[in-house]
Short mmCIF file of C-alpha atoms and ligand atoms in Angstrom, two decimals:
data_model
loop_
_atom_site.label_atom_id
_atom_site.label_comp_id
_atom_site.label_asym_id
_atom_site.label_seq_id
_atom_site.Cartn_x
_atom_site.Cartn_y
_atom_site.Cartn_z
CA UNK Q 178 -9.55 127.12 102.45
CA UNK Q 179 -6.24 128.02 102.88
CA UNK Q 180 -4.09 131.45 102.72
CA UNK Q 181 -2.40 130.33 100.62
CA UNK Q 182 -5.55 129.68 97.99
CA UNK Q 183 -7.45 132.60 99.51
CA UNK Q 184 -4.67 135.52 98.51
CA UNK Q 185 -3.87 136.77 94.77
CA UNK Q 186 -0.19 137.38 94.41
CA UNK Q 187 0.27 140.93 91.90
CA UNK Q 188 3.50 141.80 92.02
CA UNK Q 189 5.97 141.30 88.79
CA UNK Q 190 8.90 142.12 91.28
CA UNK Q 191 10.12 141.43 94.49
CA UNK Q 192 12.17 144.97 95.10
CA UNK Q 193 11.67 144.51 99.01
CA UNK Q 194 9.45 144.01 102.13
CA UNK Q 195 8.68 147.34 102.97
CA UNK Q 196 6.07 147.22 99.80
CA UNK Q 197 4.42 143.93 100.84
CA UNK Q 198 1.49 143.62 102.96
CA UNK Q 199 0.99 141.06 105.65
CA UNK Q 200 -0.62 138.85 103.44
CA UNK Q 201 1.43 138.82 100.53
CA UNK Q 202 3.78 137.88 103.21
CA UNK Q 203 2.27 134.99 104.76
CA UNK Q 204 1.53 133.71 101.22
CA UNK Q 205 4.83 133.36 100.34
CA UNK Q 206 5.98 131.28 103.24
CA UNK Q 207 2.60 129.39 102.45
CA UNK Q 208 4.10 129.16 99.30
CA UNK Q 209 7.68 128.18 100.08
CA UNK Q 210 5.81 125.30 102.52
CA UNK Q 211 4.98 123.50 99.33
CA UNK Q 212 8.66 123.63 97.78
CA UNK Q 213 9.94 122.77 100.77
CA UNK Q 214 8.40 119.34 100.47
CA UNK Q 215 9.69 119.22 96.34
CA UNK Q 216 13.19 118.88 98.43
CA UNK Q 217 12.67 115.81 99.85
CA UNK Q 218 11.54 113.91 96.82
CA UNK Q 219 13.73 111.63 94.78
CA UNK Q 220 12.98 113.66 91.82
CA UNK Q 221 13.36 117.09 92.91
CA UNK Q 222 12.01 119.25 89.75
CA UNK Q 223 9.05 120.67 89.24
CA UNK Q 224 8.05 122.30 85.49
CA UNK Q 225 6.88 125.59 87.07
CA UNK Q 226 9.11 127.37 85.38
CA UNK Q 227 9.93 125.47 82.03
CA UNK Q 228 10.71 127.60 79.07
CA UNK Q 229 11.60 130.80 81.50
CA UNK Q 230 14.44 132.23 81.51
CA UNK Q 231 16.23 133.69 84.98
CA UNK Q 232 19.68 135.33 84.99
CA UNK Q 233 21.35 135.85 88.43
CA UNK Q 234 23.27 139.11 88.02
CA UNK Q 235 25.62 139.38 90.81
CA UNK Q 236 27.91 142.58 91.18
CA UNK Q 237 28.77 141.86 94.63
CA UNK Q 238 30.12 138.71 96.19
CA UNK Q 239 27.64 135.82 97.56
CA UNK Q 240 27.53 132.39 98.70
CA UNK Q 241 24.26 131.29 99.93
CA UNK Q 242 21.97 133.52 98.18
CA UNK Q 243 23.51 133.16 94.31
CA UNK Q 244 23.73 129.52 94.40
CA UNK Q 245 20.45 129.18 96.23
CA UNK Q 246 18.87 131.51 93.61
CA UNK Q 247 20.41 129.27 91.01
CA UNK Q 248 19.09 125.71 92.35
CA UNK Q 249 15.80 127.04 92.94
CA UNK Q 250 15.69 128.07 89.17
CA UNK Q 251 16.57 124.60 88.07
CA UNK Q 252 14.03 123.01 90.19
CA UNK Q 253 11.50 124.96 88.82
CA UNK Q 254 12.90 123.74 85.63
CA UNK Q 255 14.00 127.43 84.39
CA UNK Q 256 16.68 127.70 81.90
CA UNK Q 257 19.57 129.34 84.73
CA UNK Q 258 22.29 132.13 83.23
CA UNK Q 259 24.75 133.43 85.82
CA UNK Q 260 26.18 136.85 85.22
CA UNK Q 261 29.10 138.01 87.38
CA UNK Q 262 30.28 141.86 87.22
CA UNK Q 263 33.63 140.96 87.77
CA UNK Q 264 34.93 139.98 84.54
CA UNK Q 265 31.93 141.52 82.60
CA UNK Q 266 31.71 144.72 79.80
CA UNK Q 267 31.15 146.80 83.40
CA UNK Q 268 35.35 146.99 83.49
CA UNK Q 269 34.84 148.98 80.33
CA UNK Q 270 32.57 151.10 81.73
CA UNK Q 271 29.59 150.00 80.81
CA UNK Q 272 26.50 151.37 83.11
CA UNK Q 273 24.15 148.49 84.79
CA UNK Q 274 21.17 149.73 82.97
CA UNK Q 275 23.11 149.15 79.71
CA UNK Q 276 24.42 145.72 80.67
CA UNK Q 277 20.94 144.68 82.01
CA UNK Q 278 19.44 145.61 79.32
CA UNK Q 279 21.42 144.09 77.01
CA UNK Q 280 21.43 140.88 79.29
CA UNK Q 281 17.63 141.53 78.88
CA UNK Q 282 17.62 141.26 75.09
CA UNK Q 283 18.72 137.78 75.09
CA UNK Q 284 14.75 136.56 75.77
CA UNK Q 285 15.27 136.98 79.81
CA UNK Q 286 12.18 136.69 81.79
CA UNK Q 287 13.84 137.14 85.59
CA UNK Q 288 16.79 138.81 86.54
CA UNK Q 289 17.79 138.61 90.25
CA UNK Q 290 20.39 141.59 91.41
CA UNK Q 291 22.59 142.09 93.88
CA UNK Q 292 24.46 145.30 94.00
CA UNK Q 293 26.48 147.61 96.18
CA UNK Q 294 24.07 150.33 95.26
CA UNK Q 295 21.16 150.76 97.37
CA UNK Q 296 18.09 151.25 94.73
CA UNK Q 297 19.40 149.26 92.06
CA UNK Q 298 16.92 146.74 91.64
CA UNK Q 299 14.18 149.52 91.77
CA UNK Q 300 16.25 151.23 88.65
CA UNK Q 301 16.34 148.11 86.68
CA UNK Q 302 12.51 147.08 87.43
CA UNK Q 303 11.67 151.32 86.24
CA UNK Q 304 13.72 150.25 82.87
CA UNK Q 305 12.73 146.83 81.81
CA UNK Q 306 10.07 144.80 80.42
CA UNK Q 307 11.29 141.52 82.87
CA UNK Q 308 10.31 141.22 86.52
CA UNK Q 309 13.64 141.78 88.84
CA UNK Q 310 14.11 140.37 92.10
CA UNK Q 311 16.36 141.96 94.51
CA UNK Q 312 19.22 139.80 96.12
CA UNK Q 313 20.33 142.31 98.20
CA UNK Q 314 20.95 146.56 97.35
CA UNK Q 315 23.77 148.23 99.62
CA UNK Q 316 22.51 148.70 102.62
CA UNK Q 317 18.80 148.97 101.62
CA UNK Q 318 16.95 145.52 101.29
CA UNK Q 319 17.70 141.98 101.29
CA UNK Q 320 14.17 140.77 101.04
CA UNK Q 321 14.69 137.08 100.58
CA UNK Q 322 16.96 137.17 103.27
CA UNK Q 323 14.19 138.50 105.35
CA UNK Q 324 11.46 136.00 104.03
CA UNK Q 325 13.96 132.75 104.97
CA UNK Q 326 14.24 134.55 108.52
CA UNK Q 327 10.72 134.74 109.15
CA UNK Q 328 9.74 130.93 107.44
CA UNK Q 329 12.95 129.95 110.10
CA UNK Q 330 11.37 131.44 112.79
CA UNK Q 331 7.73 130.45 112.16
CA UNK Q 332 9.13 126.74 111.68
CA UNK Q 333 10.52 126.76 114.85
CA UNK Q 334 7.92 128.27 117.28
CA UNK Q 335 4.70 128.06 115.27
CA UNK Q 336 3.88 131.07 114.73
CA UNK Q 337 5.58 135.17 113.88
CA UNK Q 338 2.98 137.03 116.29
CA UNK Q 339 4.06 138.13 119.87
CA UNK Q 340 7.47 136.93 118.98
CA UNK Q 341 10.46 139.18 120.58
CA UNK Q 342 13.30 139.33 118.03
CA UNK Q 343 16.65 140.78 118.74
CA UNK Q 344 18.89 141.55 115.71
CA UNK Q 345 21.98 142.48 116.40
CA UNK Q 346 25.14 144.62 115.67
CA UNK Q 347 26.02 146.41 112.79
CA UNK Q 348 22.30 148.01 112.11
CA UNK Q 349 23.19 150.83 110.36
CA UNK Q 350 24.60 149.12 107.28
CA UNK Q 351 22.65 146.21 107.41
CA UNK Q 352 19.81 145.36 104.16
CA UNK Q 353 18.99 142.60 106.51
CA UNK Q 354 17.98 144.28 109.41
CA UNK Q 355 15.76 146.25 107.61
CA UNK Q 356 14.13 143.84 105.20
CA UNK Q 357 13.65 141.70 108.49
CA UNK Q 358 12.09 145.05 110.56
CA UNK Q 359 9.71 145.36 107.87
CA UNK Q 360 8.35 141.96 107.54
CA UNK Q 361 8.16 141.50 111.46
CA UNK Q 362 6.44 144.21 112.24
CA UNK Q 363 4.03 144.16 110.02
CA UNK Q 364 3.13 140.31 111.07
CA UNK Q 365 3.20 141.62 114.94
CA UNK Q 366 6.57 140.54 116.23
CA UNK Q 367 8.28 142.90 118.56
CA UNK Q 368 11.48 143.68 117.44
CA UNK Q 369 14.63 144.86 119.31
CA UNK Q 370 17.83 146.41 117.41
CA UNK Q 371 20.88 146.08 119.58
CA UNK Q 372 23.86 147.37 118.81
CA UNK Q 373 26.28 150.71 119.34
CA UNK Q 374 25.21 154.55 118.43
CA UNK Q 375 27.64 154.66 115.72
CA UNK Q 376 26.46 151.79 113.86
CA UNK Q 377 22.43 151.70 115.17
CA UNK Q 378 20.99 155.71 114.78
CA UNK Q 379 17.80 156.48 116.89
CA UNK Q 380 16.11 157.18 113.91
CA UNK Q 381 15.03 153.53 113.70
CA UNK Q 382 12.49 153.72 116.40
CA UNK Q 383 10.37 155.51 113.25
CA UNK Q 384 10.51 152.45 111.47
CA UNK Q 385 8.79 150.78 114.52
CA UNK Q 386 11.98 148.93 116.50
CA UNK Q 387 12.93 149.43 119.58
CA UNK Q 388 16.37 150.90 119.56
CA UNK Q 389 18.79 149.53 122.77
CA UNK Q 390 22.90 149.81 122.97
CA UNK Q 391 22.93 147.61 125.87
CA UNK Q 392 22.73 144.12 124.51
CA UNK Q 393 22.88 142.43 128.24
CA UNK Q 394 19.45 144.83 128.89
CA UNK Q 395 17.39 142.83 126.54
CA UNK Q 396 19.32 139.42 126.10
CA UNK Q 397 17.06 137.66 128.91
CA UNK Q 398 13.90 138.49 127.16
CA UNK Q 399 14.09 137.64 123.67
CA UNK Q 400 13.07 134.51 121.91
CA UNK Q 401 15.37 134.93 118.78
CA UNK Q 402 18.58 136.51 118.30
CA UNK Q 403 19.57 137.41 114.56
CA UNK Q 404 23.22 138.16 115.05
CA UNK Q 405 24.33 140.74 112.20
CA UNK Q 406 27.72 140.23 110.24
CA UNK Q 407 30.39 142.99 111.17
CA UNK Q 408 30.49 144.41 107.61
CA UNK Q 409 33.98 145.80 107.46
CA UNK Q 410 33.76 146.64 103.74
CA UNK Q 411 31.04 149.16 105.14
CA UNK Q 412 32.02 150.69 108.51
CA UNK Q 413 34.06 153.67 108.65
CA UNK Q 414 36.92 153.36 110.89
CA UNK Q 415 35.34 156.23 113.00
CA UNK Q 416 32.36 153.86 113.65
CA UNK Q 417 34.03 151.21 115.32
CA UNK Q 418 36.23 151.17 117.77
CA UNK Q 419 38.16 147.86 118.01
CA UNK Q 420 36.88 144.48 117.25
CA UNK Q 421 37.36 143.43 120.59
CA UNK Q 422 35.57 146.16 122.05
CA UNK Q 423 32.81 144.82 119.79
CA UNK Q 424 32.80 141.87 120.78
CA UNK Q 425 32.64 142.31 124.61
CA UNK Q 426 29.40 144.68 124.48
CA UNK Q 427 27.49 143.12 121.05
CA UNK Q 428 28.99 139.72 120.33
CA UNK Q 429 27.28 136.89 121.53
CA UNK Q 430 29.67 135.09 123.13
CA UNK Q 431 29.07 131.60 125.42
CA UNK Q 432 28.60 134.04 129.01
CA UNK Q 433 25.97 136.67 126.98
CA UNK Q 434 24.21 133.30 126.40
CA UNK Q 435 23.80 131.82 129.73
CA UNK Q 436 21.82 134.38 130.44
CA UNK Q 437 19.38 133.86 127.69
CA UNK Q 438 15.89 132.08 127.74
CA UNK Q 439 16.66 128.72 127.82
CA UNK Q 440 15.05 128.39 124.19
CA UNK Q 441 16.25 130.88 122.40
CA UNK Q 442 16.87 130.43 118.72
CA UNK Q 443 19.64 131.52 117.24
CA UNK Q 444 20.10 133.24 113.67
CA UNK Q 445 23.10 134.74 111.38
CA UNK Q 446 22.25 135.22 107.88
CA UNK Q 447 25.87 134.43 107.04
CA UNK Q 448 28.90 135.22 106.12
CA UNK Q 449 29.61 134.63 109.92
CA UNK Q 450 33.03 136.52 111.50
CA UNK Q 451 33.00 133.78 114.31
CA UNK Q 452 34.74 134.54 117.18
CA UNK Q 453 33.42 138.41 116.90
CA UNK Q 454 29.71 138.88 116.49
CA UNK Q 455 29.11 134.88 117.18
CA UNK Q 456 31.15 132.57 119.64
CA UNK Q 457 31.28 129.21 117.42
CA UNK Q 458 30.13 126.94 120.18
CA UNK Q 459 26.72 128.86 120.10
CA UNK Q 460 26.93 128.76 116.01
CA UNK Q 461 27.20 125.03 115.97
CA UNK Q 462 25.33 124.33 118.87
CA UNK Q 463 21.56 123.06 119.32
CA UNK Q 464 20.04 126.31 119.48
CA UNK Q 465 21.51 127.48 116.53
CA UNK Q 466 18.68 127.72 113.13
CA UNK Q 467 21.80 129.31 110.81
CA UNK Q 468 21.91 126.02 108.60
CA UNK Q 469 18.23 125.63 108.70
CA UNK Q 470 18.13 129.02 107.38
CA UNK Q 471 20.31 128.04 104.53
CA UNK Q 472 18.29 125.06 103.46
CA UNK Q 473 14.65 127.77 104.17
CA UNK Q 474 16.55 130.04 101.93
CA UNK Q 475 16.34 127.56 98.66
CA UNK Q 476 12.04 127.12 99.47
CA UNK Q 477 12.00 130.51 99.70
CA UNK Q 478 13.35 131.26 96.62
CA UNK Q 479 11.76 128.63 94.59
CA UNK Q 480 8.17 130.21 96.03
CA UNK Q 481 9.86 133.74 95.12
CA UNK Q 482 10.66 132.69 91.58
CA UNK Q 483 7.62 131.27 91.10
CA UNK Q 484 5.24 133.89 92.09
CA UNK Q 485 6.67 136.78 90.28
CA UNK Q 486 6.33 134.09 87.29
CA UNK Q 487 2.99 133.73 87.39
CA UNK Q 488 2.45 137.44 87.01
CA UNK Q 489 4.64 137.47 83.67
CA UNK Q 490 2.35 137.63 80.54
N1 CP W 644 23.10 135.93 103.68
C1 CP W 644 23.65 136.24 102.49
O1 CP W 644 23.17 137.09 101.74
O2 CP W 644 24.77 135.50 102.19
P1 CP W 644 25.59 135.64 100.83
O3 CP W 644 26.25 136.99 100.82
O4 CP W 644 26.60 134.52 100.86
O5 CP W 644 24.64 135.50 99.69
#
């Protein structure tokens, strides 16, 4: 028997990966196994989902994750509503509770939310009847993100356990890094966060990391590198010196990775600043999983979607 048959999924949402245990974890990149193969049929639909309704609710910008939310719906042959906040009743001032809420009342079974404000999904999921997923919450959680990492990662070298992960750069505001902390640890990776004081704080050792500002002290031993997306919306100018200071101590750039293990796999979750945090010969290169990621990301979702489904009365 399998995990995957062995483990009983319970939870309604998916707020982030700190909540999950090891198990739920494993089942759903069990899980996402399965819809990965749906992909490569000629017919690539299944009726998981028919006669649910998901709304993607996006009140921050995103490429990969709201269209890869929105494929994976129609796959599992959900009925699909995209909701932007730009352009909405929020100009008016509406609140987000309100606007889900009302979003809500049209017969919605799963909203998916991405907002600047970290604990927004968790507000919405306190409120209302449907099950929420979180697409990403400030600088809190990106939990899907994290899942596609680890199914990336577990695709390439068989296996999460004794794994040494580097993730890179701009810690402190990352969702990423911590969704990916979370769900590492707790399947027995070792994980290393690289990047500068101002943007990595000590106080991440609590959550189980170990904390380094010398990238060229680790970058021999790792087997991954997750390279983290300068997010300039987010850093205060007093956190960051100049890009190209940046660059020379935390970017990966083609010297840093000469001196890596001659395997390592590369990761970004995207949007990439090449040239800064990533040199694009290494982003296009063989070692690079960043588009394999992408295409994880839509299995991942599907198994996401699905799940908190079959909790739904
Ligand atoms: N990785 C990620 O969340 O990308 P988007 O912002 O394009 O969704």
């Amino acid at each position: 028997m399998t995990a995957e048959t062995q483990h009983r999924w319970t939870h309604k949402h998916l707020l982030g990966l700190e909540q999950l245990s090891a198990d739920d974890i494993r089942f759903v990149l069990d899980t996402a196994d399965s819809f990965k193969e749906v992909s490569t049929r000629s017919i690539k639909k299944v009726p998981a989902l028919r006669g649910r309704v998901v709304v993607n609710a996006f009140f921050e910008d995103s490429t990969r994750t709201r269209t890869s939310f929105t494929l994976a719906a129609q796959r599992l042959s959900a009925d699909i509503l995209d909701f932007s906040g730009k352009g909405s009743s929020v100009s008016k001032g509406e609140t987000l509770i309100d606007t889900a809420r009302n979003i809500e009342a049209m017969g919605v079974d799963i909203i998916v939310i991405r907002h600047s404000a970290a604990g927004a999904a968790l507000q919405l999921a306190k409120t209302m009847k449907c099950s929420v997923v979180n697409a990403g919450d400030g600088a809190h959680e990106h939990p899907t993100q994290g899942l596609l990492d680890l199914y990336t990662m577990r695709e390439r070298f068989g296996r999460i356990e004794g794994l040494k992960v580097a993730i890179v750069g701009d810690i402190a505001n990352s969702r990423v890094a911590r969704s990916n902390l979370f769900a590492l640890t707790k399947l027995g990776a070792e994980v290393i966060l690289v990047g500068p004081p101002t943007l990595l704080p000590k106080s991440f050792e609590q959550l189980g990391a170990r904390v380094v500002h010398n990238f060229d002290e680790i970058v021999g031993e790792v087997d991954v590198i997750n390279m983290l997306r300068v997010q300039f919306e987010r850093i205060k100018s007093s956190q960051f010196p100049s890009v190209r200071e940046f660059t020379r101590f935390f970017g990966l750039t083609w010297d840093r990775f000469q001196r890596c293990k001659k395997d390592v796999f590369v990761m970004h979750p995207g949007p990439m600043n090449r040239g800064i945090e990533i040199s694009s010969d290494i982003a296009d290169g063989p070692q690079s999983g960043i588009l394999q990621q992408v295409t994880n990301g839509l299995a991942i979702r599907m198994a996401v979607l699905f799940l908190v489904g079959q909790v739904l009365v």
